[in-house]
């Protein structure tokens, strides 16, 4: 018995010793963990709540606006938690340079949320492909085969034809005194130019295709529960965004599959690479296949085309709308840009890309830069992910952190864009800020104070394609027309609110009345009538002088004539179609020379019709 008691006491002693050792190890590990945490310098950020993290700080504002305001308090490198997702927000050129250049490879991987993964088949496209050998191969194909300078130049005739078609339709609206809804008009020309460059004339389901692309972009751009709480099954069930995106993707891939099969059945190849559209080039690479580490399969081809549609079309249309809105609000800049374009192309009678003429429009390029500074199409760029522990401006960034670059805030940073003696605070539209030394600042990612298309390895590969469309379209609109705001005596009061989305679209319709100044080739013959217009110079000097106003010989200010003429004018060099991104009706009818009053909205449908919609004042919310 005594022996058993001794054994029991010994066993109990061993247990106590083991417990003491475990407790000591726990204390040491906890202390070490706290020491490591103290040594790690995480970026500052606002206070957080359980479950939602920092989301309450973004409530009631557009995300890039709210993040700019938070950065003013917490600094240009700031850590948020959006639901479960740790998110680094950088808001200065120096911080952006470290993310996009200094540590480019660390931040080269895209953050794949649940909705983005569903819309890209797990990142099999170019925009969201994980950084690695496959992405490098896709990027090389895009840079050398699809969006190279020679390829973009080969689409010149397509751009000019589509712009000319839209100009003829706008000229008909000008003759009847109708206003134009600019976003719808610009989406038409951009989408048709893009569609013809991508898939030629074979796309019979273009409208359905573009509708599904736009629907997917709207779903991805919201704060979806699946993206904010990826570990929660309940969040996915409540939202359903992933299922909707998968349905849209199924429709898009089905349409593209029919286009590809038709192209393959035709068994006709272009006579040269210069005659290829982008689908031809992709099918050629798919067929040859030699030297590719990762074969270019049909799903990848479809996703690449969808990428180029969604990125190129939306970006260009958004930037063009903002440029026109800013020019309308700033008559001096409008006069200077218009005068420059008309001086350059008056002998030819139309704007053309030939002989590098567009490249010589110095002030027009300043306008495009300034519009890009104030209204970058993607204000937070596309999200990146930190692939390994890294430092940004001395702050530690943990692996797996989502990274957003607030290029909208950088474009309005007072340190980068100080107010000049001649005017031009960071919040004002003032193209002259890019003159002299600042004229070297470009849009191609070389200057980190101006990043509308990003920079570094994941910079938008379609910059040349986008700028070619922007320059030709904007120059043509200014060359042929003067532009007025119906029902608004002071254009400076034009509403400039933005809408929530993956791109920063203008929230309301932009209704402008065109006044034809230079005849549009191919449109109905016009007769000049004289109307006194303000011909003062940009400095305010000069006198009112007559300026010809072009009207159709059969035209009239009578509303009945204008309405009756619509179906006939729609057919003048213009295809009928319903378009994807139309924020409202394409045209709204106004009797010439009057202020805003009840009018007729023209719906862009398979058959032209009158909706009887009342026209509202430009600045009001619709």
Short mmCIF file of N, CA and C in Angstrom, two decimals, residues 23-159:
data_model
loop_
_atom_site.label_atom_id
_atom_site.label_comp_id
_atom_site.label_asym_id
_atom_site.label_seq_id
_atom_site.Cartn_x
_atom_site.Cartn_y
_atom_site.Cartn_z
N UNK A 23 2.06 25.72 -19.26
CA UNK A 23 1.69 27.09 -18.91
C UNK A 23 2.83 28.06 -19.22
N UNK A 24 4.06 27.63 -18.90
CA UNK A 24 5.22 28.48 -19.17
C UNK A 24 5.39 28.72 -20.67
N UNK A 25 5.23 27.63 -21.46
CA UNK A 25 5.33 27.77 -22.91
C UNK A 25 4.25 28.71 -23.45
N UNK A 26 3.03 28.60 -22.89
CA UNK A 26 1.95 29.48 -23.33
C UNK A 26 2.27 30.94 -23.07
N UNK A 27 2.82 31.20 -21.86
CA UNK A 27 3.19 32.58 -21.53
C UNK A 27 4.26 33.10 -22.47
N UNK A 28 5.27 32.25 -22.72
CA UNK A 28 6.37 32.67 -23.60
C UNK A 28 5.88 32.93 -25.03
N UNK A 29 5.01 32.05 -25.55
CA UNK A 29 4.50 32.23 -26.91
C UNK A 29 3.63 33.47 -27.01
N UNK A 30 2.80 33.70 -25.99
CA UNK A 30 1.95 34.90 -25.99
C UNK A 30 2.79 36.16 -25.97
N UNK A 31 3.83 36.14 -25.13
CA UNK A 31 4.71 37.30 -25.05
C UNK A 31 5.43 37.54 -26.36
N UNK A 32 5.87 36.43 -27.00
CA UNK A 32 6.57 36.56 -28.29
C UNK A 32 5.63 37.10 -29.36
N UNK A 33 4.37 36.61 -29.34
CA UNK A 33 3.40 37.08 -30.33
C UNK A 33 3.12 38.56 -30.14
N UNK A 34 2.97 38.99 -28.87
CA UNK A 34 2.72 40.41 -28.62
C UNK A 34 3.92 41.26 -29.02
N UNK A 35 5.11 40.73 -28.78
CA UNK A 35 6.32 41.47 -29.17
C UNK A 35 6.39 41.62 -30.68
N UNK A 36 6.07 40.52 -31.41
CA UNK A 36 6.10 40.58 -32.88
C UNK A 36 5.07 41.57 -33.40
N UNK A 37 3.87 41.54 -32.76
CA UNK A 37 2.83 42.47 -33.19
C UNK A 37 3.24 43.90 -32.93
N UNK A 38 3.87 44.13 -31.78
CA UNK A 38 4.32 45.49 -31.46
C UNK A 38 5.40 45.95 -32.42
N UNK A 39 6.26 44.99 -32.82
CA UNK A 39 7.33 45.36 -33.74
C UNK A 39 6.80 45.62 -35.15
N UNK A 40 5.66 44.98 -35.51
CA UNK A 40 5.09 45.18 -36.84
C UNK A 40 4.31 46.48 -36.86
N UNK A 41 4.62 47.35 -37.79
CA UNK A 41 3.99 48.67 -37.86
C UNK A 41 2.90 48.66 -38.93
N UNK A 42 1.68 48.40 -38.51
CA UNK A 42 0.57 48.35 -39.45
C UNK A 42 0.10 49.76 -39.80
N UNK A 43 -0.46 49.96 -40.99
CA UNK A 43 -0.96 51.29 -41.37
C UNK A 43 -2.09 51.72 -40.45
N UNK A 44 -2.23 53.02 -40.23
CA UNK A 44 -3.33 53.50 -39.40
C UNK A 44 -4.66 53.38 -40.14
N UNK A 45 -5.73 53.55 -39.41
CA UNK A 45 -7.05 53.49 -40.03
C UNK A 45 -8.11 53.88 -39.03
N UNK A 46 -9.34 54.07 -39.48
CA UNK A 46 -10.42 54.45 -38.58
C UNK A 46 -10.85 53.29 -37.69
N UNK A 47 -11.59 53.61 -36.63
CA UNK A 47 -12.04 52.57 -35.71
C UNK A 47 -13.03 51.65 -36.42
N UNK A 48 -13.08 50.41 -35.95
CA UNK A 48 -13.87 49.38 -36.61
C UNK A 48 -14.93 48.83 -35.67
N UNK A 49 -15.95 48.24 -36.28
CA UNK A 49 -17.02 47.57 -35.55
C UNK A 49 -16.95 46.07 -35.82
N UNK A 50 -17.46 45.27 -34.89
CA UNK A 50 -17.50 43.82 -35.16
C UNK A 50 -18.33 43.53 -36.41
N UNK A 51 -17.94 42.51 -37.11
CA UNK A 51 -18.63 41.98 -38.29
C UNK A 51 -18.46 42.89 -39.50
N UNK A 52 -18.87 44.17 -39.41
CA UNK A 52 -18.84 45.02 -40.60
C UNK A 52 -17.50 45.74 -40.77
N UNK A 53 -16.66 45.75 -39.75
CA UNK A 53 -15.36 46.40 -39.87
C UNK A 53 -15.46 47.90 -40.06
N UNK A 54 -14.97 48.40 -41.21
CA UNK A 54 -14.94 49.85 -41.48
C UNK A 54 -16.06 50.30 -42.40
N UNK A 55 -17.00 49.42 -42.72
CA UNK A 55 -18.01 49.76 -43.72
C UNK A 55 -18.86 50.96 -43.33
N UNK A 56 -19.07 51.15 -42.03
CA UNK A 56 -19.92 52.27 -41.61
C UNK A 56 -19.29 53.62 -41.94
N UNK A 57 -17.97 53.66 -42.12
CA UNK A 57 -17.32 54.92 -42.49
C UNK A 57 -17.57 55.28 -43.95
N UNK A 58 -18.00 54.32 -44.75
CA UNK A 58 -18.26 54.57 -46.17
C UNK A 58 -19.73 54.84 -46.46
N UNK A 59 -20.57 54.71 -45.45
CA UNK A 59 -22.01 54.84 -45.67
C UNK A 59 -22.37 56.27 -46.07
N UNK A 60 -23.25 56.39 -47.04
CA UNK A 60 -23.76 57.69 -47.45
C UNK A 60 -22.92 58.43 -48.46
N UNK A 61 -21.76 57.90 -48.82
CA UNK A 61 -20.89 58.55 -49.80
C UNK A 61 -20.43 57.54 -50.83
N UNK A 62 -19.95 58.05 -51.95
CA UNK A 62 -19.29 57.16 -52.90
C UNK A 62 -17.98 56.68 -52.28
N UNK A 63 -17.59 55.43 -52.50
CA UNK A 63 -16.42 54.88 -51.80
C UNK A 63 -15.16 55.71 -51.98
N UNK A 64 -14.85 56.16 -53.20
CA UNK A 64 -13.61 56.91 -53.39
C UNK A 64 -13.66 58.28 -52.74
N UNK A 65 -14.86 58.86 -52.60
CA UNK A 65 -15.00 60.12 -51.87
C UNK A 65 -14.77 59.89 -50.38
N UNK A 66 -15.43 58.88 -49.83
CA UNK A 66 -15.29 58.59 -48.40
C UNK A 66 -13.85 58.22 -48.05
N UNK A 67 -13.18 57.46 -48.92
CA UNK A 67 -11.80 57.07 -48.66
C UNK A 67 -10.87 58.27 -48.73
N UNK A 68 -11.15 59.22 -49.61
CA UNK A 68 -10.33 60.45 -49.65
C UNK A 68 -10.47 61.22 -48.33
N UNK A 69 -11.70 61.34 -47.82
CA UNK A 69 -11.92 62.05 -46.57
C UNK A 69 -11.24 61.33 -45.40
N UNK A 70 -11.30 60.01 -45.38
CA UNK A 70 -10.63 59.26 -44.31
C UNK A 70 -9.11 59.41 -44.41
N UNK A 71 -8.58 59.42 -45.63
CA UNK A 71 -7.13 59.55 -45.81
C UNK A 71 -6.63 60.91 -45.33
N UNK A 72 -7.45 61.93 -45.40
CA UNK A 72 -7.04 63.24 -44.90
C UNK A 72 -6.81 63.20 -43.39
N UNK A 73 -7.50 62.29 -42.69
CA UNK A 73 -7.33 62.18 -41.24
C UNK A 73 -6.28 61.14 -40.85
N UNK A 74 -6.18 60.07 -41.62
CA UNK A 74 -5.32 58.95 -41.22
C UNK A 74 -4.06 58.80 -42.07
N UNK A 75 -3.95 59.55 -43.15
CA UNK A 75 -2.74 59.49 -43.96
C UNK A 75 -2.95 58.79 -45.28
N UNK A 76 -1.97 58.91 -46.19
CA UNK A 76 -2.10 58.36 -47.54
C UNK A 76 -1.98 56.84 -47.62
N UNK A 77 -1.53 56.20 -46.54
CA UNK A 77 -1.50 54.73 -46.47
C UNK A 77 -2.39 54.33 -45.30
N UNK A 78 -3.52 53.74 -45.59
CA UNK A 78 -4.57 53.55 -44.59
C UNK A 78 -5.12 52.13 -44.69
N UNK A 79 -5.37 51.54 -43.53
CA UNK A 79 -5.90 50.17 -43.49
C UNK A 79 -7.37 50.20 -43.08
N UNK A 80 -8.21 49.59 -43.91
CA UNK A 80 -9.62 49.41 -43.61
C UNK A 80 -9.92 47.92 -43.52
N UNK A 81 -11.06 47.61 -42.97
CA UNK A 81 -11.55 46.23 -43.01
C UNK A 81 -12.97 46.28 -43.55
N UNK A 82 -13.13 45.81 -44.79
CA UNK A 82 -14.44 45.82 -45.44
C UNK A 82 -15.10 44.46 -45.21
N UNK A 83 -15.93 44.40 -44.17
CA UNK A 83 -16.46 43.11 -43.75
C UNK A 83 -15.33 42.28 -43.17
N UNK A 84 -14.99 41.17 -43.83
CA UNK A 84 -13.87 40.32 -43.39
C UNK A 84 -12.58 40.64 -44.12
N UNK A 85 -12.63 41.51 -45.11
CA UNK A 85 -11.50 41.67 -46.03
C UNK A 85 -10.60 42.83 -45.60
N UNK A 86 -9.35 42.56 -45.18
CA UNK A 86 -8.41 43.65 -44.89
C UNK A 86 -8.04 44.37 -46.18
N UNK A 87 -8.14 45.70 -46.17
CA UNK A 87 -7.98 46.48 -47.40
C UNK A 87 -7.06 47.66 -47.15
N UNK A 88 -5.99 47.74 -47.92
CA UNK A 88 -5.07 48.87 -47.87
C UNK A 88 -5.49 49.88 -48.94
N UNK A 89 -5.63 51.14 -48.54
CA UNK A 89 -6.00 52.21 -49.47
C UNK A 89 -4.85 53.20 -49.53
N UNK A 90 -4.29 53.41 -50.73
CA UNK A 90 -3.20 54.38 -50.90
C UNK A 90 -3.75 55.57 -51.66
N UNK A 91 -3.37 56.78 -51.22
CA UNK A 91 -3.99 58.00 -51.74
C UNK A 91 -2.98 59.10 -52.03
N UNK A 92 -1.74 58.75 -52.32
CA UNK A 92 -0.74 59.75 -52.68
C UNK A 92 0.13 59.20 -53.80
N UNK A 93 0.76 60.08 -54.60
CA UNK A 93 1.63 59.60 -55.67
C UNK A 93 2.78 58.74 -55.16
N UNK A 94 3.33 59.11 -53.99
CA UNK A 94 4.47 58.36 -53.45
C UNK A 94 4.05 56.94 -53.07
N UNK A 95 2.90 56.82 -52.40
CA UNK A 95 2.42 55.49 -52.03
C UNK A 95 2.03 54.68 -53.26
N UNK A 96 1.40 55.35 -54.24
CA UNK A 96 1.03 54.66 -55.48
C UNK A 96 2.27 54.15 -56.21
N UNK A 97 3.34 54.92 -56.19
CA UNK A 97 4.57 54.49 -56.86
C UNK A 97 5.15 53.24 -56.20
N UNK A 98 5.09 53.17 -54.87
CA UNK A 98 5.60 51.98 -54.20
C UNK A 98 4.77 50.74 -54.54
N UNK A 99 3.45 50.91 -54.65
CA UNK A 99 2.59 49.77 -54.96
C UNK A 99 2.71 49.37 -56.42
N UNK A 100 2.71 50.35 -57.32
CA UNK A 100 2.62 50.07 -58.76
C UNK A 100 3.97 49.93 -59.45
N UNK A 101 5.05 50.34 -58.78
CA UNK A 101 6.36 50.28 -59.43
C UNK A 101 7.41 49.61 -58.55
N UNK A 102 7.67 50.19 -57.37
CA UNK A 102 8.74 49.68 -56.51
C UNK A 102 8.50 48.22 -56.13
N UNK A 103 7.29 47.91 -55.68
CA UNK A 103 6.93 46.54 -55.30
C UNK A 103 5.89 45.97 -56.27
N UNK A 104 6.07 46.25 -57.53
CA UNK A 104 5.07 45.88 -58.53
C UNK A 104 4.78 44.38 -58.53
N UNK A 105 5.83 43.56 -58.44
CA UNK A 105 5.60 42.11 -58.49
C UNK A 105 4.84 41.60 -57.26
N UNK A 106 5.05 42.24 -56.11
CA UNK A 106 4.35 41.83 -54.89
C UNK A 106 2.86 42.11 -55.01
N UNK A 107 2.52 43.22 -55.68
CA UNK A 107 1.11 43.62 -55.79
C UNK A 107 0.54 43.36 -57.19
N UNK A 108 1.17 42.49 -57.96
CA UNK A 108 0.73 42.26 -59.34
C UNK A 108 -0.45 41.30 -59.44
N UNK A 109 -0.77 40.59 -58.38
CA UNK A 109 -1.89 39.66 -58.40
C UNK A 109 -3.19 40.40 -58.13
N UNK A 110 -4.23 40.06 -58.87
CA UNK A 110 -5.54 40.65 -58.65
C UNK A 110 -6.24 39.99 -57.47
N UNK A 111 -7.00 40.81 -56.73
CA UNK A 111 -7.84 40.28 -55.67
C UNK A 111 -9.09 39.69 -56.30
N UNK A 112 -9.26 38.39 -56.19
CA UNK A 112 -10.40 37.70 -56.81
C UNK A 112 -11.52 37.53 -55.78
N UNK A 113 -12.50 38.42 -55.84
CA UNK A 113 -13.67 38.26 -54.98
C UNK A 113 -14.57 37.16 -55.54
N UNK A 114 -15.60 36.82 -54.80
CA UNK A 114 -16.50 35.75 -55.25
C UNK A 114 -17.20 36.12 -56.55
N UNK A 115 -17.65 37.37 -56.66
CA UNK A 115 -18.37 37.78 -57.87
C UNK A 115 -17.43 37.89 -59.07
N UNK A 116 -16.23 38.42 -58.85
CA UNK A 116 -15.26 38.52 -59.95
C UNK A 116 -14.85 37.14 -60.42
N UNK A 117 -14.63 36.23 -59.49
CA UNK A 117 -14.26 34.86 -59.86
C UNK A 117 -15.36 34.21 -60.68
N UNK A 118 -16.62 34.46 -60.31
CA UNK A 118 -17.73 33.88 -61.07
C UNK A 118 -17.81 34.46 -62.48
N UNK A 119 -17.49 35.75 -62.62
CA UNK A 119 -17.59 36.39 -63.93
C UNK A 119 -16.40 36.18 -64.83
N UNK A 120 -15.32 35.60 -64.31
CA UNK A 120 -14.11 35.39 -65.12
C UNK A 120 -13.67 33.93 -65.11
N UNK A 121 -14.55 33.04 -64.66
CA UNK A 121 -14.22 31.61 -64.58
C UNK A 121 -12.95 31.39 -63.77
N UNK A 122 -12.87 32.06 -62.64
CA UNK A 122 -11.71 31.90 -61.76
C UNK A 122 -10.48 32.65 -62.21
N UNK A 123 -10.67 33.76 -62.94
CA UNK A 123 -9.53 34.56 -63.38
C UNK A 123 -8.86 34.03 -64.63
N UNK A 124 -9.64 33.56 -65.60
CA UNK A 124 -9.06 33.03 -66.83
C UNK A 124 -8.97 34.09 -67.93
N UNK A 125 -9.37 35.31 -67.63
CA UNK A 125 -9.26 36.39 -68.61
C UNK A 125 -7.93 37.09 -68.44
N UNK A 126 -7.78 38.28 -69.05
CA UNK A 126 -6.53 39.04 -68.90
C UNK A 126 -6.57 39.91 -67.66
N UNK A 127 -7.68 40.62 -67.44
CA UNK A 127 -7.74 41.62 -66.39
C UNK A 127 -7.55 41.03 -65.00
N UNK A 128 -8.10 39.84 -64.74
CA UNK A 128 -8.07 39.28 -63.39
C UNK A 128 -7.27 37.99 -63.29
N UNK A 129 -6.52 37.65 -64.32
CA UNK A 129 -5.70 36.43 -64.25
C UNK A 129 -4.66 36.57 -63.14
N UNK A 130 -4.44 35.52 -62.35
CA UNK A 130 -3.39 35.58 -61.32
C UNK A 130 -2.03 35.84 -61.95
N UNK A 131 -1.21 36.59 -61.24
CA UNK A 131 0.12 36.91 -61.76
C UNK A 131 0.95 35.64 -61.87
N UNK A 132 1.53 35.44 -63.03
CA UNK A 132 2.33 34.24 -63.26
C UNK A 132 2.59 34.06 -64.74
N UNK A 133 3.04 32.87 -65.11
CA UNK A 133 3.42 32.61 -66.50
C UNK A 133 2.23 32.71 -67.45
N UNK A 134 1.08 32.21 -67.03
CA UNK A 134 -0.08 32.28 -67.92
C UNK A 134 -0.50 33.72 -68.17
N UNK A 135 -0.51 34.53 -67.10
CA UNK A 135 -0.86 35.94 -67.29
C UNK A 135 0.15 36.63 -68.20
N UNK A 136 1.45 36.34 -68.02
CA UNK A 136 2.46 36.96 -68.87
C UNK A 136 2.23 36.60 -70.34
N UNK A 137 1.82 35.37 -70.59
CA UNK A 137 1.56 34.97 -71.97
C UNK A 137 0.36 35.74 -72.54
N UNK A 138 -0.72 35.85 -71.76
CA UNK A 138 -1.90 36.58 -72.22
C UNK A 138 -1.59 38.05 -72.43
N UNK A 139 -0.80 38.61 -71.53
CA UNK A 139 -0.43 40.02 -71.66
C UNK A 139 0.39 40.25 -72.92
N UNK A 140 1.29 39.34 -73.21
CA UNK A 140 2.12 39.46 -74.41
C UNK A 140 1.26 39.39 -75.67
N UNK A 141 0.29 38.49 -75.68
CA UNK A 141 -0.61 38.39 -76.83
C UNK A 141 -1.39 39.69 -77.01
N UNK A 142 -1.87 40.26 -75.90
CA UNK A 142 -2.62 41.51 -75.98
C UNK A 142 -1.75 42.65 -76.48
N UNK A 143 -0.51 42.73 -75.99
CA UNK A 143 0.36 43.85 -76.34
C UNK A 143 0.89 43.77 -77.76
N UNK A 144 1.17 42.57 -78.24
CA UNK A 144 1.81 42.43 -79.55
C UNK A 144 0.84 42.09 -80.68
N UNK A 145 -0.28 41.44 -80.35
CA UNK A 145 -1.19 40.99 -81.40
C UNK A 145 -2.52 41.73 -81.43
N UNK A 146 -3.06 42.06 -80.26
CA UNK A 146 -4.43 42.57 -80.21
C UNK A 146 -4.51 44.08 -80.11
N UNK A 147 -3.66 44.70 -79.32
CA UNK A 147 -3.78 46.13 -79.02
C UNK A 147 -2.50 46.89 -79.31
N UNK A 148 -1.67 46.38 -80.18
CA UNK A 148 -0.44 47.08 -80.56
C UNK A 148 -0.77 48.33 -81.37
N UNK A 149 0.21 49.22 -81.51
CA UNK A 149 -0.01 50.45 -82.28
C UNK A 149 -0.42 50.16 -83.72
N UNK A 150 0.24 49.23 -84.43
CA UNK A 150 -0.21 48.93 -85.80
C UNK A 150 -1.63 48.38 -85.85
N UNK A 151 -2.00 47.55 -84.86
CA UNK A 151 -3.35 46.99 -84.85
C UNK A 151 -4.38 48.10 -84.63
N UNK A 152 -4.11 48.99 -83.67
CA UNK A 152 -5.03 50.09 -83.41
C UNK A 152 -5.15 50.98 -84.64
N UNK A 153 -4.04 51.26 -85.31
CA UNK A 153 -4.07 52.08 -86.52
C UNK A 153 -4.88 51.41 -87.62
N UNK A 154 -4.87 50.08 -87.68
CA UNK A 154 -5.61 49.37 -88.73
C UNK A 154 -7.12 49.53 -88.57
N UNK A 155 -7.57 49.92 -87.38
CA UNK A 155 -9.00 50.13 -87.15
C UNK A 155 -9.43 51.56 -87.44
N UNK A 156 -8.57 52.35 -88.03
CA UNK A 156 -8.88 53.76 -88.29
C UNK A 156 -10.16 53.92 -89.09
N UNK A 157 -10.32 53.18 -90.16
CA UNK A 157 -11.51 53.34 -91.01
C UNK A 157 -12.78 52.99 -90.24
N UNK A 158 -12.71 52.01 -89.36
CA UNK A 158 -13.88 51.65 -88.55
C UNK A 158 -14.27 52.81 -87.65
N UNK A 159 -13.28 53.40 -86.98
CA UNK A 159 -13.58 54.53 -86.09
C UNK A 159 -14.19 55.68 -86.87
#
